[in-house]
Coordinates of C-alpha atoms in Angstrom, one line a residue:
X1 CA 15.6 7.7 16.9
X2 CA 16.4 9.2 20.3
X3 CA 15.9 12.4 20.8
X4 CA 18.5 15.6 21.3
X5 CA 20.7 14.0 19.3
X6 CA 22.7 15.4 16.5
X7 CA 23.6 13.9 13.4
X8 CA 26.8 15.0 11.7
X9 CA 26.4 14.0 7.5
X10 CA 30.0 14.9 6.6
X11 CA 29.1 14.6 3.0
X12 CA 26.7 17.2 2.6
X13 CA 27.8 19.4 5.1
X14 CA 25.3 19.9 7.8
X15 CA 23.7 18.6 11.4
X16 CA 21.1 17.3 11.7
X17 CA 19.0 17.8 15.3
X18 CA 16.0 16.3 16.8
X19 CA 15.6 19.3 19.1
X20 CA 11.9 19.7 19.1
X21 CA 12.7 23.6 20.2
X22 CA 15.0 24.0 17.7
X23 CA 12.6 26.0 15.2
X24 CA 11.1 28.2 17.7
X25 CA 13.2 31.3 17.1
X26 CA 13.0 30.8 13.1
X27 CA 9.4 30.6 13.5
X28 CA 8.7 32.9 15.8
X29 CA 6.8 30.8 18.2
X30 CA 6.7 32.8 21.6
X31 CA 6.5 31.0 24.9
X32 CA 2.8 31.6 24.6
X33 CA 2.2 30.7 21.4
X34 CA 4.3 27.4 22.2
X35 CA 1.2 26.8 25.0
X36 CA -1.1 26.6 22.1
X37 CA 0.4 25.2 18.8
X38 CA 0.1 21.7 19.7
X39 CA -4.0 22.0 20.4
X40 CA -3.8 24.1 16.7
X41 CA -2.1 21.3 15.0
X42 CA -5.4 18.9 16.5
X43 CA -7.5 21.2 15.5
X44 CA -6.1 21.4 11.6
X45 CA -6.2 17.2 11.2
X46 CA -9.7 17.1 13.1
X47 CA -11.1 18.7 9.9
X48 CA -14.0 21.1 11.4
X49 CA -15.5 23.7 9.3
X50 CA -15.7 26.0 12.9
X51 CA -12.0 25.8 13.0
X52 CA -11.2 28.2 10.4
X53 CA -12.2 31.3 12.2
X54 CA -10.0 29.9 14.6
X55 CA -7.3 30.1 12.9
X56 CA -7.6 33.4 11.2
X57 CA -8.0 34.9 14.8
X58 CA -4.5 33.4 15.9
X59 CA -2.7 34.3 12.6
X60 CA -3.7 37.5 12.9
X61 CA -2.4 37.9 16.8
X62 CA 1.0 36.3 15.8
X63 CA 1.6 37.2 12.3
X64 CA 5.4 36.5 12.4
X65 CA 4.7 32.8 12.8
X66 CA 4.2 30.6 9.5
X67 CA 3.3 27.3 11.2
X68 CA -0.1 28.2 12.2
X69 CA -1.0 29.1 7.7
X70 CA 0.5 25.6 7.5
X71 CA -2.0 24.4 10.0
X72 CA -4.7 26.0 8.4
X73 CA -3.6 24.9 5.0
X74 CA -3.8 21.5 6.1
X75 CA -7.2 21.8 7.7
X76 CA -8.5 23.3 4.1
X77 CA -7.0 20.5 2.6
X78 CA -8.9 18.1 5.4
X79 CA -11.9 19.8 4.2
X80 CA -11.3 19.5 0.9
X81 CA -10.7 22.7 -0.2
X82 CA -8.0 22.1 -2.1
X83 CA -7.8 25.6 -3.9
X84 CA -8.1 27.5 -0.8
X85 CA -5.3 25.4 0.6
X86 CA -3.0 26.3 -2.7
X87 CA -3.9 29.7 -1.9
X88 CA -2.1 29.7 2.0
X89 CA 0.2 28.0 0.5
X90 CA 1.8 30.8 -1.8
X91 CA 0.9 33.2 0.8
X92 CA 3.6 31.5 3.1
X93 CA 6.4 31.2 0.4
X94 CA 6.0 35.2 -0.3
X95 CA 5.0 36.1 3.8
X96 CA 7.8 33.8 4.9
X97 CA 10.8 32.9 2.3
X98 CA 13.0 31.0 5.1
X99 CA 10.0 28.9 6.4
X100 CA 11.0 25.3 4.3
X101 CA 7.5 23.9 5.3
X102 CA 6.0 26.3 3.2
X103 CA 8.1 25.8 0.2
X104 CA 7.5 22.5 0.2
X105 CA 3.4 22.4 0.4
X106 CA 4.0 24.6 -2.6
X107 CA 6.1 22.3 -3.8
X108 CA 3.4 18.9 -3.5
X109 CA 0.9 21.8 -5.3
X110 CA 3.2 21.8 -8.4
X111 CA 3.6 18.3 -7.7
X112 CA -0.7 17.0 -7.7
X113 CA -0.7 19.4 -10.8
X114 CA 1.6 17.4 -12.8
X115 CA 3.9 21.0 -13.0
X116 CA 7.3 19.0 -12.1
X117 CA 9.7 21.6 -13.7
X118 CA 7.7 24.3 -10.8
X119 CA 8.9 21.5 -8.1
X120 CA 12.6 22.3 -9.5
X121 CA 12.1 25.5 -9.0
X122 CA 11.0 25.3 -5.3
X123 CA 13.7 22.7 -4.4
X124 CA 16.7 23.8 -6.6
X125 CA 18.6 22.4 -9.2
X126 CA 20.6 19.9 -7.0
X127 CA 17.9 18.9 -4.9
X128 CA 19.5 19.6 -1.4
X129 CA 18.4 21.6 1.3
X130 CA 22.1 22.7 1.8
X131 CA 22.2 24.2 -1.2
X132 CA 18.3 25.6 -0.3
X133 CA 19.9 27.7 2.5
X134 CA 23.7 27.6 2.0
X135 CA 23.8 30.5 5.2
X136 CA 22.2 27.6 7.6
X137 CA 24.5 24.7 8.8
X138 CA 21.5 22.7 10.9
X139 CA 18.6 21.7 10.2
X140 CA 16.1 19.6 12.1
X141 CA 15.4 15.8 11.3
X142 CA 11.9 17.1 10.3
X143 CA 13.0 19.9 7.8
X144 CA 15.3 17.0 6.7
X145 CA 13.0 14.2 6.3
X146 CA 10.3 16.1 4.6
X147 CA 12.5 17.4 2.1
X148 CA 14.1 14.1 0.9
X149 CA 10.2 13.1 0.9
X150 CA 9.7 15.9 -1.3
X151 CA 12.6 15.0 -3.8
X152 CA 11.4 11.5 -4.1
X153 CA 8.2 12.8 -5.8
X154 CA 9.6 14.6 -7.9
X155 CA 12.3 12.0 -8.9
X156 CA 9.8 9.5 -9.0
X157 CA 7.2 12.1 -11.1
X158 CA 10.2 12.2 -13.6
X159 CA 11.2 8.7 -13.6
X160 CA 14.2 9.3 -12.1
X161 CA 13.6 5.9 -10.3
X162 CA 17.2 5.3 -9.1
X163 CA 18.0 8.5 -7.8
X164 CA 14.5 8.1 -5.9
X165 CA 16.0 5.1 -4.1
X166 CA 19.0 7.0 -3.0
X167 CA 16.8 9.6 -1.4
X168 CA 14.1 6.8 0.1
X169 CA 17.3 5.5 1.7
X170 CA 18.9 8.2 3.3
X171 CA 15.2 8.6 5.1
X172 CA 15.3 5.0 6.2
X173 CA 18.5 5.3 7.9
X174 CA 16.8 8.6 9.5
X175 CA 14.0 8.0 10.4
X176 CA 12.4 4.5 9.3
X177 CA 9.4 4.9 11.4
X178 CA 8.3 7.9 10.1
X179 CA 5.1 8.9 8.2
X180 CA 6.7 10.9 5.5
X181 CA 9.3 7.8 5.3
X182 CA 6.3 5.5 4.7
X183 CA 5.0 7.7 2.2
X184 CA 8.0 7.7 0.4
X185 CA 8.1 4.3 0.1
X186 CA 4.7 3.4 -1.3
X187 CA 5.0 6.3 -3.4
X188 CA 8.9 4.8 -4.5
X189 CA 7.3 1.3 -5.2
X190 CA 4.3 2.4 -7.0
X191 CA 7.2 4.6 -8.8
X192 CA 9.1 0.9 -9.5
X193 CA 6.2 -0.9 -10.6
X194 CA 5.6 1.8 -13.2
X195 CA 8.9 1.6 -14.8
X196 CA 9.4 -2.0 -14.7
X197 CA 5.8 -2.1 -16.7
X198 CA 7.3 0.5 -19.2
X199 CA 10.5 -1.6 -19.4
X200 CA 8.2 -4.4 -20.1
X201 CA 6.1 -3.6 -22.7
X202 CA 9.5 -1.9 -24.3
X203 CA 11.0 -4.7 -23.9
X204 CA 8.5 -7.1 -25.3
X205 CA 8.7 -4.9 -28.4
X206 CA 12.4 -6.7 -29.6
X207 CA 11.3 -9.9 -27.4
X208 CA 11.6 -13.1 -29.2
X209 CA 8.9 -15.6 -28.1
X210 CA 8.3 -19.2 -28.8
X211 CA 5.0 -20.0 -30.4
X212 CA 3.9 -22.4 -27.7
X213 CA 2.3 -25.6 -29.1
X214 CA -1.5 -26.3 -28.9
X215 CA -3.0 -29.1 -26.2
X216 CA -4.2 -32.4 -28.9
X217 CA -8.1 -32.5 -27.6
X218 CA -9.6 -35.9 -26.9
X219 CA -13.0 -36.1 -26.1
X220 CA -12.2 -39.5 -23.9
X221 CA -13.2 -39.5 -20.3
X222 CA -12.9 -43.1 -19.5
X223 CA -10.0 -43.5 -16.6
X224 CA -7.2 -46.0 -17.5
X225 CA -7.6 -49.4 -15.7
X226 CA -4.2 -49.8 -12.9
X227 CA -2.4 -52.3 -12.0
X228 CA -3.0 -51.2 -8.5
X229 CA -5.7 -49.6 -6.8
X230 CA -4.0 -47.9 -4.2
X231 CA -3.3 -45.2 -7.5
X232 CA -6.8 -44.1 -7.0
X233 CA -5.9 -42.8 -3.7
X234 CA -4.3 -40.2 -5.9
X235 CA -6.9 -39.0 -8.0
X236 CA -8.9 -38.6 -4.3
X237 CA -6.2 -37.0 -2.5
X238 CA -4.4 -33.9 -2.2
X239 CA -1.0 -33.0 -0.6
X240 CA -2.6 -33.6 2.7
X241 CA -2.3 -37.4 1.6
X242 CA -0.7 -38.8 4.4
X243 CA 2.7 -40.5 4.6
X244 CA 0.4 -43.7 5.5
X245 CA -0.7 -44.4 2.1
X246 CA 2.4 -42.7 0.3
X247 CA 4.6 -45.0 1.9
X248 CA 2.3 -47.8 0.8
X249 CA 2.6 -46.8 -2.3
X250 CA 6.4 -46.7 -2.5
X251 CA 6.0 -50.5 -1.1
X252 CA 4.1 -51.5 -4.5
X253 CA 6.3 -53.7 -7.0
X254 CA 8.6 -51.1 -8.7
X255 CA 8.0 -52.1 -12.2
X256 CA 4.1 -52.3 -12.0
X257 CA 4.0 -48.9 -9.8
X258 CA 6.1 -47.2 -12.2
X259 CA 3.8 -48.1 -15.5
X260 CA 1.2 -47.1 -13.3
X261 CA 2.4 -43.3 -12.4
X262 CA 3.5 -43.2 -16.0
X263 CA 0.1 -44.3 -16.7
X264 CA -1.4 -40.9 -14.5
X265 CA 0.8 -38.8 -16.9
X266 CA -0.3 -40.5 -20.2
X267 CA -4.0 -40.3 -18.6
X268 CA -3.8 -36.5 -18.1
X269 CA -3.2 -35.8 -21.7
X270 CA -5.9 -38.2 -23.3
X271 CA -8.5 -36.6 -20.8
X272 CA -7.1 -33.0 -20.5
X273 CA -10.5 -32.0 -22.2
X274 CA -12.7 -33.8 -19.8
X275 CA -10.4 -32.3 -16.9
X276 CA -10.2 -29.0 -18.0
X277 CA -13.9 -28.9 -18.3
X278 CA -14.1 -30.0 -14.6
X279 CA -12.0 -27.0 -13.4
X280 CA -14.1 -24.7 -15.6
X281 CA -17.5 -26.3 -14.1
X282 CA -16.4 -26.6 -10.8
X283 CA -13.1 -25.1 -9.8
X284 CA -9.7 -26.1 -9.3
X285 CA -10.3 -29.0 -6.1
X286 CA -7.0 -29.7 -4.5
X287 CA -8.1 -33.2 -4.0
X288 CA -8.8 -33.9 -7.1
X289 CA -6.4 -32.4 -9.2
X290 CA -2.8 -33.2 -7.8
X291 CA -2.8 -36.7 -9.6
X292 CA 0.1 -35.5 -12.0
X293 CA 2.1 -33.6 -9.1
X294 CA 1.8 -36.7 -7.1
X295 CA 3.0 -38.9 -10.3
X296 CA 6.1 -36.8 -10.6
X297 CA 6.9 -36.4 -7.2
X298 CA 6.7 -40.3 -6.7
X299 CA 8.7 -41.1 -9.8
X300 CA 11.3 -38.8 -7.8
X301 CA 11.4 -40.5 -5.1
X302 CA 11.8 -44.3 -7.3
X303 CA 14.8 -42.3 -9.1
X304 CA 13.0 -43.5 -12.1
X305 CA 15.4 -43.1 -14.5
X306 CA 13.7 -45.4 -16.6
X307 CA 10.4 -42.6 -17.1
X308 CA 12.4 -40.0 -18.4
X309 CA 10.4 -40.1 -21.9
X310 CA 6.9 -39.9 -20.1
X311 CA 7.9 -36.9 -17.8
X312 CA 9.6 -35.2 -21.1
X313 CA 6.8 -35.6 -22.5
X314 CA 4.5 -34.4 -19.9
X315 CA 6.7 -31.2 -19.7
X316 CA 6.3 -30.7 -23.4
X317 CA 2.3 -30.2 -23.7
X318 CA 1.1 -26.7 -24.0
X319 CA 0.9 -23.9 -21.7
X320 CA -2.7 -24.9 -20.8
X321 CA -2.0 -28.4 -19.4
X322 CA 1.0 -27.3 -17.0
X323 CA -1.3 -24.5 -16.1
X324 CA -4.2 -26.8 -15.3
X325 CA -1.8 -29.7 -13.8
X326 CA 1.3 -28.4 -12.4
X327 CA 0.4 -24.7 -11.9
X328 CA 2.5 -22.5 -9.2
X329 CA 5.0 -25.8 -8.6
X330 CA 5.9 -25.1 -12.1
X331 CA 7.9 -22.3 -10.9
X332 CA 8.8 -23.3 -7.3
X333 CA 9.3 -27.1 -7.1
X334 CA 8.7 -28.7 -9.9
X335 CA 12.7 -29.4 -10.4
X336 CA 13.2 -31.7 -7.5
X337 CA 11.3 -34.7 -8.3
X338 CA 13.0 -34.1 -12.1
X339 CA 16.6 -33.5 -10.4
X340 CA 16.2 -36.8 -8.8
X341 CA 15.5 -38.5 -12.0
X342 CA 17.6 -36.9 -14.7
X343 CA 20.3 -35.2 -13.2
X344 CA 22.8 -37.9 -14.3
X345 CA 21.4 -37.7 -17.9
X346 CA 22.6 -34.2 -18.8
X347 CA 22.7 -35.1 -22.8
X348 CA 18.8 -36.2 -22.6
X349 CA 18.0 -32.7 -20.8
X350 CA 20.1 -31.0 -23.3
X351 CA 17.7 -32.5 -25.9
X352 CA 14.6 -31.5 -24.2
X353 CA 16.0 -28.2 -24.7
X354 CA 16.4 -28.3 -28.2
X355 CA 12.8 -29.3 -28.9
X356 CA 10.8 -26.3 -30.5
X357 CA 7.4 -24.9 -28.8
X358 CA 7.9 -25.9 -25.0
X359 CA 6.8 -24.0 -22.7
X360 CA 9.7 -21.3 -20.9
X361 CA 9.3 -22.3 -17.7
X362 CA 9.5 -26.1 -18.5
X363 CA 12.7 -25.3 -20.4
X364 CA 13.9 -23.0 -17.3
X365 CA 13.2 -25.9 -14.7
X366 CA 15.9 -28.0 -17.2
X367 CA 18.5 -25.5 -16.4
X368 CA 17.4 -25.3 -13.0
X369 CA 18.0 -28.9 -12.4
X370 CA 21.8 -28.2 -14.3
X371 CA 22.4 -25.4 -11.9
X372 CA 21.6 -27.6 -8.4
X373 CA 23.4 -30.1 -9.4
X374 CA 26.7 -27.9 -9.8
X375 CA 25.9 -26.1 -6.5
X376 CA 25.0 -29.9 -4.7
X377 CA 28.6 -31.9 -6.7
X378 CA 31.0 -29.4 -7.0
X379 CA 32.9 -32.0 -9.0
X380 CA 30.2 -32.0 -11.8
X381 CA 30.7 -27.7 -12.4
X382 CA 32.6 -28.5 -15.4
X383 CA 30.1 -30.9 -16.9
X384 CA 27.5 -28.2 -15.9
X385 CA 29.6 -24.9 -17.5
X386 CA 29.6 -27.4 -21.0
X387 CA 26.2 -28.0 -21.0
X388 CA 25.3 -24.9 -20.7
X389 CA 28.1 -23.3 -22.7
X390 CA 26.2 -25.6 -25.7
X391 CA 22.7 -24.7 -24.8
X392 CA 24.1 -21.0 -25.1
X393 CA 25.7 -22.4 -28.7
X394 CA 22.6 -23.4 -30.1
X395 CA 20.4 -20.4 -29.3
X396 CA 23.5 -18.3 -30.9
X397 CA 23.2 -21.0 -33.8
X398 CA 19.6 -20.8 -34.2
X399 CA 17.1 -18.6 -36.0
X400 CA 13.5 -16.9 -35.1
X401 CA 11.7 -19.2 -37.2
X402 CA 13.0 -22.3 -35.9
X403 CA 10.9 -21.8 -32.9
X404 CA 13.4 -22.3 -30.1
X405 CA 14.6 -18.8 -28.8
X406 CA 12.8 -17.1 -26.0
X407 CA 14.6 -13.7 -24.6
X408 CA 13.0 -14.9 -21.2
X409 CA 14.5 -18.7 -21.5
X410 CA 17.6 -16.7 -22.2
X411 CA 17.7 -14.4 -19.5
X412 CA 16.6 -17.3 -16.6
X413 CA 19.3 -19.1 -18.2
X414 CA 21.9 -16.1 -17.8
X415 CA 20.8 -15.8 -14.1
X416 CA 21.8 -19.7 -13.5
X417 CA 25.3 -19.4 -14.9
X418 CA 25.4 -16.6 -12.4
X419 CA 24.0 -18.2 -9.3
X420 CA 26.8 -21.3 -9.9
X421 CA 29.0 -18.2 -10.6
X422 CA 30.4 -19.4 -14.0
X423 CA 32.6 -16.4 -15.0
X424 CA 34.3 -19.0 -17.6
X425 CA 31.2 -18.4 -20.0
X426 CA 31.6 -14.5 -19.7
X427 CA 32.8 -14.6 -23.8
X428 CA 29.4 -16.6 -24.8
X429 CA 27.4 -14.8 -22.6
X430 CA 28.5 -11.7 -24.1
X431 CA 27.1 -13.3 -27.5
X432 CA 23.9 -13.6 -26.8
X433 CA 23.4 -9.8 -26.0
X434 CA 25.3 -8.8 -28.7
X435 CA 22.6 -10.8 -30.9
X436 CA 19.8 -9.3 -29.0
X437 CA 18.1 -12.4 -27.4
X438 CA 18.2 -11.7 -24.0
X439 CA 15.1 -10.5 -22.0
X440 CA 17.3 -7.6 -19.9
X441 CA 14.2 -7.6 -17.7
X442 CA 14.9 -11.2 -16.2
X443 CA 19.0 -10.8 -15.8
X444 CA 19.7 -7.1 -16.4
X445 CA 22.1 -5.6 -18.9
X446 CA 25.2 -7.0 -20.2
X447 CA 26.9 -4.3 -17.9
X448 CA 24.6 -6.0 -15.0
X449 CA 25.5 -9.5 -15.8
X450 CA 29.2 -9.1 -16.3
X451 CA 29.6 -7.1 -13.0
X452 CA 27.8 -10.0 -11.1
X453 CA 30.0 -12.6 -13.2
X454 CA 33.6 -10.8 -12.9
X455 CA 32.7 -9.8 -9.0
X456 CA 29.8 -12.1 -7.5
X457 CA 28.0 -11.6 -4.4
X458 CA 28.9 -14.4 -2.5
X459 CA 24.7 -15.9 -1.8
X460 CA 23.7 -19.7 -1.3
X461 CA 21.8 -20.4 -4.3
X462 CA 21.8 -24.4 -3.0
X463 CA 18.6 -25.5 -2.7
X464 CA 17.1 -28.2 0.0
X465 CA 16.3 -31.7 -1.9
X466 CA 14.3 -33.0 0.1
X467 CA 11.9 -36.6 0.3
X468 CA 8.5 -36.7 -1.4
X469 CA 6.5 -36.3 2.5
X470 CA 9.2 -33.8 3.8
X471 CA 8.1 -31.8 0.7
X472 CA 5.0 -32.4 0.6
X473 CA 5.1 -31.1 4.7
X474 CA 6.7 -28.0 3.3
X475 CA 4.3 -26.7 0.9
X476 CA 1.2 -27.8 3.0
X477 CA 2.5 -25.5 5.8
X478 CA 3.8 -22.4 4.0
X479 CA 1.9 -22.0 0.8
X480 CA -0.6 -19.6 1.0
X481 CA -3.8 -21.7 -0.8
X482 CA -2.8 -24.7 2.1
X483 CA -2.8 -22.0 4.6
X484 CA -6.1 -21.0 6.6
X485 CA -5.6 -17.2 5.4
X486 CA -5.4 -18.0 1.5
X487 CA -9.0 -16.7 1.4
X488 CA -7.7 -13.4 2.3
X489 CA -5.2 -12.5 -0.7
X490 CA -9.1 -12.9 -3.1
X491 CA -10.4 -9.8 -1.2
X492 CA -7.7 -7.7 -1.1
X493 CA -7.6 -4.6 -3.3
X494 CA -4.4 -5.1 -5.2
X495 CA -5.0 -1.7 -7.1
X496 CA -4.5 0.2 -3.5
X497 CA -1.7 -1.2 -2.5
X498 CA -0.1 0.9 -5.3
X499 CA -2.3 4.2 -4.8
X500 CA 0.1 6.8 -3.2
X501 CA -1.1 8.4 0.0
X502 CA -0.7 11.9 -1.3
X503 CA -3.4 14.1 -2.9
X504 CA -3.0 13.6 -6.8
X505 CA -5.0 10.6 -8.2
X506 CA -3.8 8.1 -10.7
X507 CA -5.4 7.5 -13.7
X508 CA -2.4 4.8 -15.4
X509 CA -3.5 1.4 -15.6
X510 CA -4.0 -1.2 -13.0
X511 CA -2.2 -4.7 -13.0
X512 CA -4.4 -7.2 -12.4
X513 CA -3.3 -10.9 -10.2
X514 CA -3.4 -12.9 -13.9
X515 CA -1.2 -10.0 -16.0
X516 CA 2.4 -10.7 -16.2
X517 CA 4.2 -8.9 -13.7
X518 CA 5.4 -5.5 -14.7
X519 CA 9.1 -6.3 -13.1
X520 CA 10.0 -8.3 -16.1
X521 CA 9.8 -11.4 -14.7
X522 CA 7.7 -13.3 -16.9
X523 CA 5.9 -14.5 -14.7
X524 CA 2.7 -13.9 -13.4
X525 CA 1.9 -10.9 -11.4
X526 CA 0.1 -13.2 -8.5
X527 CA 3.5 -15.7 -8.7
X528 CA 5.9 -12.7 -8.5
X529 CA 6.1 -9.1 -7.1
X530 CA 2.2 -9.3 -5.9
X531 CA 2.8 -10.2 -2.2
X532 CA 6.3 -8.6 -2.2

């Protein structure tokens, strides 16, 4: 922000200036004392003991001027002296009433003492500085920053999360680079990860899961005999594969290739046991364990219609295989090898919906696959709006105990008639809420939903289909664990990223990279708002 200039904010009444004399005469800071006060305000963030005598000497020769107790509260607190520091603190509100600094240290006092209704007090009822000093029409960026900073706490402190935002973003368009602007924002998204996590675990009080089915255990770890040996490649290689040998393997005779990658799917369930026990003994090995990725990605690419049963039936074993096989491209890409092969079998997805005990996000990619292929053939919609006005039929028809409702399958579900804007199904929709199956978490409320139905933000929800080496190129070079810094994210300190930079300590509970993100997601905190 340039400096000198003045802001006009026609809705609240004031200027704003970024004079840096501006406060002089308010605070009483003589030509002299304006010599000195910048080598005072070094002294209070160097932190030295020596400095308080200091201090006390200058107060004393310029008693009118309450920016050198707020120097010499922040040294105490630099020194750790935090009741000493509380102490200057209410001697500037009572020595000098008009000094806002003052109020507001008082104010972060009442604030790292958990006394919010005290922080009222000190701010006022409406939160504004206006209203703070109705006799004053300019205030200086500073005053103004800091006390928007201040309001966040306490909005935040009350979980007044929205009203928070509001603030955060009158700062931003202030002064963005600021270091009370920066504050306010970790201290705002520590504020957001809170409440999502109490709107989760309220949430997953009326939640209606499906019981996921169990992995059949085999204790066979003899590897099926293929047709061709160029499959092996794929039990040896990663995504770094090469188009070389992918390309060779397109070239093998379709019929025998396909009962072979069919074979790789059949082979990962009898000998999930004996794999499962090789990630546990030795880690997940890229090279060794994208067999099944590679299967369904080359079945894509052969448009294999004819292997819908064997990737159906991959996608319906437990939660623990698609962990161990499929992992973070069950939630990313997953659906394009799948689109490619079932897209023009709607009826057989529809099915595979209906089946009980599969896995959420396996039943999510389904209705991923229905919503790209409105948004990539416009002249399919209708076909997609029916199929997924009778998937909505059937989870209004159906009952907990038939094991087929999941809030979360629900809400992604919601979210895909939304991104294909299907304002048509606005009366079913409307149904599920009003039978209570939808995770709000995922979609947001039926007042959410409807507004984004009835008035959508127009947003490209089209995704890139794109060839098994061009995709395999993608995710080699912007994943993280393909990426020469993917060692970094297992050293970082999630927990601080999350710790305010302001005195009090937290003592709530810490999400850890495994827990399910506190947003609502569902998903995995490491898969979701982690590296946001």
């Amino acid at each position: 922000m340039k400096k000198n200039k003045n802001l006009e904010l026609s809705e609240t009444g004031y200027t704003i200036t970024t004079d840096p004399n501006f406060l002089n005469k308010q605070n009483h800071i003589t030509s002299e004392l304006s010599k000195k006060i910048g080598l005072f305000h070094k002294l209070a963030l160097e932190g030295k003991r020596s400095s308080i005598q200091k201090f006390k000497e200058a107060i004393a020769k310029y008693p009118d001027n309450p920016q050198l107790k707020n120097y010499l509260s922040v040294l105490y607190l630099q020194l750790g002296e935090t009741e000493k520091m509380f102490e200057v603190n209410r001697s500037i509100v009572e020595e000098h009433p008009d000094y806002l600094f003052g109020k507001l240290n008082l104010a972060n006092e009442y604030y790292s003492k958990k006394e919010y209704q005290k922080m009222l007090e000190i701010l006022g009822p409406k939160l504004e500085i206006k209203a703070l000093y109705p006799h004053r029409d300019v205030f200086h960026l500073n005053e103004v920053i800091s006390f928007h900073k201040c309001a966040v706490l306490y909005l935040c402190a009350i979980g007044h999360v929205e009203q928070a935002e509001i603030r955060y973003e009158i700062m931003e368009a202030l002064d963005p680079d600021s270091n009370e602007t920066e504050m306010a924002l970790k201290e705002l998204y520590y504020a957001q990860i809170k409440a999502g996590s109490e709107r989760y675990q309220e949430e997953r009080k009326n939640k209606i899961f499906v019981n996921k089915k169990s992995q059949p255990v085999s204790e066979n770890s003899n590897p099926p005999c293929f047709s061709h040996q160029e499959i092996e490649w794929l039990y040896t290689n990663g995504l770094f594969i090469g188009e070389d040998k992918i390309n060779k393997i397109l070239a093998l005779p379709r019929e025998t290739l396909i009962a072979d990658l069919e074979l790789i799917l059949q082979d990962s369930i009898n000998r999930f046991a004996h794999f499962n026990k090789l990630v546990s003994d030795q880690g997940w090995e890229e090279e060794k364990m994208n067999f099944v990725i590679h299967s369904f990605f080359l079945l894509g690419e052969l448009k294999s219609e004819e292997s819908l049963e064997a990737i159906f039936n991959a996608l319906s074993q437990s939660s623990e295989y698609l962990e161990l096989y499929i992992g973070d491209f069950l939630t990313t890409d997953i659906w394009e090898p799948i689109y490619k092969i079932v897209a023009t079998n709607l009826k057989a997805c529809k099915q595979f919906m209906f089946q009980p005990g599969i896995d959420d996000y396996a039943r999510s990619n389904i209705c991923d696959i229905v919503q790209q292929l409105a948004l990539h053939h416009p002249e399919k919609r209708e076909e997609a709006l029916q199929w997924f006005a009778e998937i909505i039929q059937f989870f209004l028809n159906s009952k907990p105990e038939d094991n087929v409702i999941s809030s979360d399958v629900v809400g992604l579900l919601i979210c895909n008639i939304i991104d294909i804007e299907g304002v048509e199904l606005l009366p079913e929709v409307e149904k599920l809420f009003e039978q209570g199956i939808v995770s709000i978490g995922i979609c947001g409320s039926w007042e959410n939903v409807s507004e984004d139905l009835i008035n959508p933000i127009q947003h490209d929800c089209k995704l890139e289909i794109l060839p098994i080496v061009q995709r395999y190129a993608e995710v080699t070079s912007t994943w993280a664990v393909y990426n020469e810094d993917e060692n970094i994210l297992d050293y970082i300190n999630y927990d601080e990223l999350f710790e305010p930079q302001i005195m009090p300590v937290r003592s709530e509970p810490k999400i850890g990279r495994n827990d399910p993100c506190p947003c609502g997601s569902g998903k995995k905190y490491k898969k979701c708002c982690m590296n946001n």
